[in-house]
Short mmCIF file of C-alpha atoms and ligand atoms in Angstrom, two decimals:
data_model
loop_
_atom_site.label_atom_id
_atom_site.label_comp_id
_atom_site.label_asym_id
_atom_site.label_seq_id
_atom_site.Cartn_x
_atom_site.Cartn_y
_atom_site.Cartn_z
CA MET A 1 76.80 231.53 35.97
CA PHE A 2 75.39 230.07 39.16
CA GLU A 3 76.58 227.58 41.75
CA VAL A 4 75.39 224.04 41.90
CA HIS A 5 76.13 221.28 44.42
CA GLY A 6 76.98 217.82 43.17
CA PHE A 7 79.02 214.71 43.58
CA ALA A 8 82.05 214.08 41.36
CA ALA A 9 84.82 211.60 40.72
CA LYS A 10 88.04 213.58 40.94
CA ASP A 11 89.79 211.05 38.71
CA ALA A 12 89.16 207.57 37.33
CA THR A 13 90.30 205.79 40.45
CA SER A 14 88.78 207.94 43.15
CA ASP A 15 85.44 207.64 45.01
CA LEU A 16 82.78 210.27 44.36
CA VAL A 17 83.01 213.28 46.70
CA PRO A 18 80.99 216.48 47.18
CA TYR A 19 81.79 219.05 44.48
CA THR A 20 80.55 222.56 43.87
CA PHE A 21 80.64 223.86 40.36
CA SER A 22 78.98 226.44 38.02
CA ARG A 23 76.26 226.11 35.44
CA ARG A 24 75.52 228.64 32.67
CA ASP A 25 72.76 231.18 33.06
CA VAL A 26 69.53 230.45 31.26
CA GLY A 27 69.85 231.35 27.55
CA ALA A 28 67.06 232.28 25.20
CA SER A 29 65.99 228.69 24.42
CA ASP A 30 67.10 227.12 27.72
CA ILE A 31 65.24 225.83 30.68
CA HIS A 32 66.61 225.67 34.23
CA ILE A 33 65.55 222.49 36.03
CA GLU A 34 65.71 221.96 39.73
CA ILE A 35 66.73 218.32 39.87
CA LEU A 36 64.57 216.18 42.16
CA TYR A 37 65.79 212.67 41.29
CA SER A 38 68.66 211.21 39.34
CA GLY A 39 68.92 207.56 38.28
CA ILE A 40 72.11 205.57 38.52
CA CYS A 41 73.00 203.88 35.25
CA HIS A 42 75.75 201.27 34.97
CA SER A 43 77.28 203.62 32.36
CA ASP A 44 77.88 206.17 35.13
CA LEU A 45 80.16 203.74 36.85
CA HIS A 46 81.86 202.69 33.60
CA GLN A 47 82.64 206.31 32.75
CA ALA A 48 83.62 207.48 36.25
CA ARG A 49 86.15 204.68 36.15
CA ASN A 50 87.08 205.20 32.51
CA ASP A 51 86.31 201.53 31.72
CA TRP A 52 85.62 202.54 28.10
CA GLY A 53 88.75 204.66 27.69
CA ASN A 54 86.52 207.61 26.72
CA ALA A 55 87.10 209.78 29.79
CA PRO A 56 90.11 212.05 29.28
CA ALA A 57 91.75 213.70 32.26
CA GLU A 58 90.21 217.07 31.35
CA ASN A 59 86.73 215.68 31.86
CA PHE A 60 87.43 215.23 35.60
CA PRO A 61 86.17 216.10 38.14
CA MET A 62 83.24 214.25 36.58
CA VAL A 63 79.64 214.59 37.79
CA PRO A 64 77.84 211.51 36.39
CA GLY A 65 74.09 211.11 35.93
CA HIS A 66 71.95 211.09 32.79
CA GLU A 67 68.57 210.03 34.17
CA ILE A 68 67.43 213.41 35.33
CA VAL A 69 63.98 214.57 36.43
CA GLY A 70 62.84 217.72 38.13
CA ARG A 71 60.82 220.96 38.00
CA VAL A 72 61.38 223.83 35.66
CA VAL A 73 62.21 226.91 37.71
CA ALA A 74 63.12 229.34 34.91
CA VAL A 75 62.70 229.48 31.09
CA GLY A 76 64.33 231.63 28.43
CA PRO A 77 62.23 234.03 26.31
CA ASN A 78 62.12 231.70 23.27
CA VAL A 79 61.07 228.56 25.14
CA LYS A 80 57.79 227.11 23.81
CA LYS A 81 57.44 223.63 25.27
CA PHE A 82 57.85 224.41 28.99
CA LYS A 83 56.67 226.92 31.55
CA VAL A 84 57.86 227.43 35.12
CA GLY A 85 56.45 224.69 37.36
CA ASP A 86 56.38 221.95 34.68
CA LEU A 87 58.07 218.63 35.17
CA ALA A 88 60.99 218.01 32.77
CA GLY A 89 63.48 215.23 32.07
CA VAL A 90 66.97 215.15 30.64
CA GLY A 91 68.67 212.01 29.42
CA CYS A 92 72.04 211.15 27.93
CA MET A 93 72.41 214.17 25.58
CA VAL A 94 72.27 217.94 26.05
CA ASP A 95 73.07 219.08 22.51
CA SER A 96 74.04 217.99 19.01
CA CYS A 97 74.91 219.82 15.73
CA ARG A 98 71.22 219.79 14.66
CA GLU A 99 72.13 220.01 10.95
CA CYS A 100 73.63 216.68 9.90
CA GLU A 101 71.58 213.87 8.36
CA SER A 102 71.18 212.08 11.69
CA CYS A 103 70.03 215.25 13.53
CA LYS A 104 67.57 216.05 10.74
CA ARG A 105 66.12 212.55 11.18
CA ASP A 106 65.67 213.20 14.95
CA LEU A 107 68.52 210.82 15.69
CA GLU A 108 70.71 213.21 17.64
CA GLN A 109 72.41 210.33 19.44
CA TYR A 110 74.03 209.44 16.10
CA CYS A 111 75.02 213.01 15.26
CA GLN A 112 77.80 212.84 12.66
CA VAL A 113 79.40 216.05 13.88
CA HIS A 114 79.31 216.16 17.70
CA THR A 115 76.82 214.89 20.25
CA SER A 116 77.14 216.70 23.56
CA PHE A 117 76.61 213.97 26.08
CA THR A 118 75.18 215.03 29.41
CA TYR A 119 78.45 214.39 31.23
CA ASN A 120 81.90 213.26 30.30
CA GLY A 121 81.46 215.27 27.14
CA THR A 122 81.68 218.77 25.82
CA GLU A 123 79.21 221.36 24.70
CA GLN A 124 79.08 222.23 20.99
CA ASP A 125 82.11 224.52 21.51
CA ARG A 126 84.01 221.24 22.23
CA LYS A 127 85.66 222.95 25.20
CA THR A 128 83.13 223.35 27.93
CA VAL A 129 82.98 220.05 29.82
CA THR A 130 79.44 218.85 30.56
CA GLN A 131 78.38 217.79 34.06
CA GLY A 132 75.54 215.42 34.87
CA GLY A 133 72.60 214.85 37.09
CA TYR A 134 74.19 213.98 40.49
CA SER A 135 73.60 217.64 41.18
CA THR A 136 70.96 220.08 42.24
CA ALA A 137 70.23 221.85 38.95
CA ILE A 138 70.83 221.72 35.22
CA VAL A 139 70.36 224.20 32.36
CA VAL A 140 69.52 222.70 28.99
CA GLU A 141 68.19 223.78 25.64
CA GLU A 142 64.51 222.85 25.48
CA ARG A 143 64.99 220.51 22.51
CA PHE A 144 67.01 218.26 24.80
CA ALA A 145 64.41 218.06 27.53
CA VAL A 146 61.20 216.02 27.53
CA LYS A 147 57.86 216.59 29.14
CA ILE A 148 56.75 214.25 31.92
CA SER A 149 53.20 213.38 32.85
CA GLU A 150 52.20 214.46 36.39
CA LYS A 151 50.37 211.20 36.83
CA LEU A 152 53.46 209.01 36.99
CA ASP A 153 55.56 208.45 40.15
CA LEU A 154 58.36 210.94 39.44
CA LYS A 155 61.17 209.14 41.24
CA ALA A 156 60.45 206.00 39.22
CA VAL A 157 60.35 208.03 36.00
CA ALA A 158 64.03 209.04 36.18
CA PRO A 159 65.42 205.74 34.80
CA LEU A 160 63.20 206.08 31.72
CA LEU A 161 65.54 208.78 30.49
CA CYS A 162 68.27 206.18 29.78
CA ALA A 163 67.30 202.60 30.71
CA GLY A 164 63.81 203.31 29.28
CA ILE A 165 64.72 204.82 25.92
CA THR A 166 67.67 202.52 25.35
CA THR A 167 65.32 199.52 25.41
CA TYR A 168 62.24 201.19 23.85
CA SER A 169 64.13 202.42 20.80
CA PRO A 170 65.37 199.05 19.44
CA LEU A 171 62.09 197.32 20.25
CA ARG A 172 60.37 199.94 18.08
CA HIS A 173 63.07 199.98 15.37
CA TRP A 174 62.89 196.25 14.91
CA LYS A 175 59.08 196.40 15.08
CA VAL A 176 58.63 194.02 18.01
CA GLY A 177 54.96 193.15 18.50
CA PRO A 178 52.28 190.49 18.86
CA GLY A 179 53.12 187.01 17.66
CA GLN A 180 56.84 187.44 18.23
CA LYS A 181 59.03 185.65 20.76
CA VAL A 182 61.35 188.11 22.45
CA GLY A 183 64.15 187.43 24.91
CA VAL A 184 65.63 190.05 27.21
CA ILE A 185 69.15 189.12 28.39
CA GLY A 186 70.16 190.46 31.80
CA LEU A 187 67.71 191.56 34.44
CA GLY A 188 69.12 194.90 35.59
CA GLY A 189 68.18 198.47 34.93
CA LEU A 190 67.90 198.15 31.17
CA GLY A 191 66.60 194.58 31.21
CA HIS A 192 63.64 195.19 33.51
CA MET A 193 62.50 198.07 31.25
CA GLY A 194 62.99 195.83 28.21
CA VAL A 195 60.64 193.24 29.70
CA LYS A 196 57.98 195.85 30.51
CA PHE A 197 58.10 197.45 27.07
CA ALA A 198 58.19 194.24 25.07
CA LYS A 199 55.20 193.01 26.99
CA ALA A 200 53.32 196.25 26.55
CA MET A 201 54.05 196.02 22.78
CA GLY A 202 52.31 192.60 22.76
CA ALA A 203 55.24 190.22 22.38
CA HIS A 204 55.73 186.90 24.19
CA VAL A 205 58.63 187.75 26.51
CA THR A 206 61.28 185.51 28.07
CA MET A 207 63.68 186.81 30.66
CA ILE A 208 67.14 185.32 30.02
CA THR A 209 69.13 185.61 33.22
CA THR A 210 72.23 184.30 35.02
CA SER A 211 70.40 184.67 38.31
CA PRO A 212 67.80 181.95 39.09
CA SER A 213 66.75 184.04 42.12
CA LYS A 214 65.36 186.75 39.80
CA GLY A 215 62.87 184.39 38.14
CA ASP A 216 59.89 185.36 40.22
CA ASP A 217 60.63 189.04 39.77
CA ALA A 218 60.84 188.59 36.03
CA LYS A 219 57.33 187.13 36.05
CA LYS A 220 56.08 190.00 38.19
CA LEU A 221 57.58 192.46 35.69
CA GLY A 222 55.54 190.76 32.95
CA ALA A 223 57.82 188.05 31.52
CA ASP A 224 55.91 185.00 30.23
CA ALA A 225 58.89 182.71 30.73
CA VAL A 226 62.31 182.59 32.36
CA LEU A 227 65.43 181.01 30.86
CA ILE A 228 68.47 180.49 33.03
CA SER A 229 71.44 181.12 30.72
CA THR A 230 73.85 179.06 32.83
CA ASP A 231 71.59 175.96 32.41
CA ALA A 232 73.10 174.36 29.24
CA GLU A 233 70.28 171.92 28.84
CA ALA A 234 67.56 174.59 29.00
CA MET A 235 69.56 176.71 26.54
CA GLN A 236 69.84 173.79 24.19
CA LYS A 237 66.04 173.25 24.36
CA ALA A 238 65.46 176.90 23.54
CA ALA A 239 67.80 176.90 20.52
CA SER A 240 66.52 178.60 17.33
CA SER A 241 63.30 179.76 18.99
CA PHE A 242 63.53 183.57 19.33
CA ASP A 243 62.60 186.26 16.86
CA PHE A 244 64.38 189.03 18.75
CA LEU A 245 66.87 189.26 21.58
CA LEU A 246 67.78 192.37 23.53
CA ASN A 247 71.22 191.90 25.08
CA THR A 248 71.90 194.17 28.07
CA VAL A 249 74.94 192.38 29.50
CA PRO A 250 77.27 195.17 30.71
CA VAL A 251 80.61 193.48 30.13
CA SER A 252 82.50 191.62 27.39
CA HIS A 253 81.12 188.08 27.13
CA ASP A 254 80.64 185.08 24.90
CA ILE A 255 77.61 185.95 22.81
CA ASN A 256 77.52 182.62 20.95
CA PRO A 257 75.23 180.81 23.40
CA TYR A 258 72.75 183.66 22.86
CA THR A 259 72.93 183.86 19.06
CA SER A 260 72.12 180.14 19.00
CA LEU A 261 68.73 181.03 20.49
CA LEU A 262 67.76 183.02 17.37
CA LYS A 263 65.52 181.45 14.72
CA LEU A 264 65.83 182.10 10.98
CA ASP A 265 66.06 185.85 10.32
CA GLY A 266 66.15 186.50 14.08
CA THR A 267 68.06 189.55 15.37
CA MET A 268 70.02 190.10 18.59
CA VAL A 269 70.53 193.76 19.42
CA LEU A 270 73.43 194.65 21.70
CA VAL A 271 72.79 197.58 24.04
CA GLY A 272 75.00 196.57 26.96
CA ALA A 273 78.69 195.87 26.33
CA LEU A 274 80.73 198.51 24.52
CA THR A 275 83.91 196.59 24.92
CA PRO A 276 85.17 193.82 22.57
CA LEU A 277 83.06 190.67 22.52
CA ASP A 278 84.60 187.21 22.59
CA GLY A 279 85.01 185.47 19.23
CA VAL A 280 81.72 185.34 17.30
CA ILE A 281 81.27 182.03 15.44
CA GLY A 282 80.55 183.06 11.84
CA GLY A 283 78.85 179.81 10.99
CA SER A 284 76.34 180.39 13.75
CA LEU A 285 75.27 183.61 12.07
CA MET A 286 75.12 182.08 8.60
CA LEU A 287 73.02 179.11 9.62
CA PRO A 288 70.22 180.02 9.93
CA ARG A 289 70.66 183.61 8.64
CA ARG A 290 70.90 185.45 11.93
CA THR A 291 71.71 189.14 12.56
CA ILE A 292 73.64 190.86 15.32
CA ALA A 293 73.05 194.60 15.60
CA GLY A 294 73.61 197.48 18.03
CA SER A 295 71.61 200.42 19.26
CA ALA A 296 72.32 203.51 21.40
CA ILE A 297 69.74 205.32 23.51
CA GLY A 298 67.16 207.17 21.26
CA GLY A 299 66.56 210.55 19.69
CA MET A 300 64.74 213.34 21.53
CA ALA A 301 61.48 212.90 19.61
CA GLU A 302 61.50 209.15 20.30
CA THR A 303 62.33 209.82 23.97
CA GLN A 304 59.20 211.98 24.20
CA GLU A 305 57.19 209.26 22.40
CA MET A 306 58.48 206.76 25.00
CA MET A 307 57.50 209.09 27.87
CA ASP A 308 54.00 209.38 26.40
CA PHE A 309 53.84 205.58 25.88
CA CYS A 310 54.74 205.18 29.59
CA ALA A 311 52.02 207.59 30.68
CA GLU A 312 49.49 205.75 28.52
CA HIS A 313 50.49 202.25 29.72
CA ASN A 314 51.34 203.37 33.31
CA ILE A 315 54.93 202.14 32.99
CA VAL A 316 57.71 203.27 35.33
CA SER A 317 60.89 201.68 36.67
CA ASP A 318 61.16 199.55 39.76
CA ILE A 319 63.52 201.52 41.92
CA GLU A 320 65.33 201.74 45.25
CA LEU A 321 65.75 205.34 46.43
CA VAL A 322 69.19 206.10 47.82
CA ASP A 323 70.88 209.03 49.52
CA MET A 324 73.47 211.07 47.65
CA ALA A 325 76.07 210.45 50.30
CA SER A 326 75.77 206.65 49.87
CA ILE A 327 76.79 206.78 46.23
CA ASN A 328 80.11 204.91 46.61
CA GLU A 329 78.37 202.12 48.56
CA THR A 330 75.66 202.04 45.93
CA TYR A 331 78.22 201.71 43.12
CA LYS A 332 79.69 198.70 44.95
CA ARG A 333 76.22 197.12 45.08
CA LEU A 334 75.71 197.76 41.39
CA VAL A 335 78.96 195.92 40.57
CA LYS A 336 77.85 193.03 42.77
CA ASN A 337 74.63 192.80 40.77
CA ASP A 338 72.70 193.75 43.90
CA VAL A 339 70.16 196.10 42.26
CA ARG A 340 66.45 195.59 41.94
CA TYR A 341 66.20 197.14 39.43
CA ARG A 342 67.38 200.72 39.39
CA PHE A 343 68.97 202.95 42.04
CA VAL A 344 67.64 206.51 42.04
CA ILE A 345 69.22 209.31 44.07
CA ASP A 346 66.85 211.51 46.06
CA MET A 347 68.39 214.91 45.38
CA ALA A 348 66.81 216.34 48.53
CA THR A 349 69.58 214.41 50.38
CA MET A 350 72.38 216.39 48.68
CA PRO A 351 74.66 217.73 51.45
CA LYS A 352 74.80 221.51 51.03
CA GLY A 353 77.80 223.79 51.43
P1 NAP B 401 72.82 196.57 35.41
O1 NAP B 401 71.66 197.19 36.07
O2 NAP B 401 74.06 196.34 36.17
O3 NAP B 401 72.29 195.21 34.72
C1 NAP B 401 73.05 194.39 33.95
C2 NAP B 401 72.53 192.92 34.10
O4 NAP B 401 73.32 192.05 33.21
C3 NAP B 401 72.75 192.32 35.50
O5 NAP B 401 71.73 192.64 36.34
C4 NAP B 401 72.87 190.85 35.19
O6 NAP B 401 71.50 190.32 35.05
C5 NAP B 401 73.48 190.81 33.83
N1 NAP B 401 74.91 190.48 33.94
C6 NAP B 401 75.86 191.15 34.61
N2 NAP B 401 77.05 190.63 34.41
C7 NAP B 401 76.86 189.62 33.56
C8 NAP B 401 77.76 188.66 32.93
N3 NAP B 401 79.06 188.66 33.18
N4 NAP B 401 77.21 187.77 32.07
C9 NAP B 401 75.90 187.75 31.78
N5 NAP B 401 75.02 188.62 32.39
C10 NAP B 401 75.51 189.51 33.21
O7 NAP B 401 73.28 197.47 34.16
P2 NAP B 401 72.40 198.50 33.28
O8 NAP B 401 72.37 199.83 33.91
O9 NAP B 401 71.10 197.81 32.89
O10 NAP B 401 73.31 198.65 32.02
C11 NAP B 401 73.62 197.54 31.20
C12 NAP B 401 74.67 197.95 30.21
O11 NAP B 401 74.08 198.83 29.25
C13 NAP B 401 75.83 198.73 30.78
O12 NAP B 401 77.03 198.30 30.19
C14 NAP B 401 75.59 200.17 30.31
O13 NAP B 401 76.78 200.90 30.17
C15 NAP B 401 74.96 199.93 28.99
N6 NAP B 401 74.13 201.02 28.52
C16 NAP B 401 74.09 201.20 27.12
C17 NAP B 401 73.25 202.12 26.58
C18 NAP B 401 73.17 202.31 25.13
O14 NAP B 401 72.74 203.39 24.66
N7 NAP B 401 73.39 201.30 24.34
C19 NAP B 401 72.48 202.95 27.45
C20 NAP B 401 72.51 202.71 28.79
C21 NAP B 401 73.36 201.75 29.29
P3 NAP B 401 71.16 188.81 35.49
O15 NAP B 401 71.41 188.73 36.95
O16 NAP B 401 69.70 188.73 35.15
O17 NAP B 401 72.00 187.89 34.61
ZN1 ZN B 402 72.66 205.25 30.96
ZN1 ZN B 403 74.25 216.31 13.96
#
């Protein structure tokens, strides 16, 4: 075991404070990553505050962070993919059973036995609590780390590990491409990646936002059009016109105004709110034959595919670099929707000792 510096929530109501804890030594198939940057996902805040009711007392102190990038500083003897000095990334998972149907299909996020989430989870022993990326180092089995191109801006790569794969995966699964009209709902961390990916995949992309002030940014990110969701008249005009909607809204909300935007056989995929949604109008799904679906992050193979896609298309996140010590202030800004479009912690600012 070795000592790592991090920031943790001591319980679901406390601010994050400096916290020193231990990581396991490098095992045969493990890599040890010195963390350089860690993205701040809205899920970090949800879990640190137990908004989803999935954070038992024994998972505290909780070190959040599942958008992790850094340099490999040690590798176990069986490691094939990485060597010391390589860049590596870790996302929302650090292990899974590897044997169930989902794992065999490279869909470890849907493991039917036990997915070990990067923090607020347990290792496969179901006892050892996992701790995330707001820390100086992590040890992970190589299957759960991805390779990162040296040509991308590393600090802006971090959010790809969650915001990136969470939007890339459904766009691929539902085969979004040229000739399709796609709407991305909510211009935050996930939404801005959704716009970039859908555009790179050749779709016509509309940013659907509650914030008129984000319209210009949406265009800069690649959106062809902007639809203000609070403008009832504009929403009415856009009714039944979208093939695919990617809904990133982070809280329970009325989804009916959005489903109305889908055309025949259109699909809206929910990736944002995990909490109950307000009453869905059945008739609005039946006429005209609309689908609501959900999607969670992406498997490790697909995460690597997304990283390679980003290197090929020169795609990274638009970020604001923040200091570790400003984390509580940064969380407040995230809640106020004051993020353009992902906060990333510079791990060099970690207070030591
Ligand atoms: P974020 O950066 O805070 O962005 C969310 C955006 O949604 C906001 O910028 C805002 O955009 C819009 N919004 C906020 N409140 C709204 C409301 N009440 N009604 C309508 N729109 C609202 O959050 P994020 O990091 O992108 O995360 C989004 C959600 O995805 C979170 O709940 C997170 O936990 C979840 N998540 C899920 C997965 C998964 O695997 N499915 C993975 C990662 C994250 P506008 O100003 O443009 O309206
Ligand atoms: Zn996340
Ligand atoms: Zn499994």
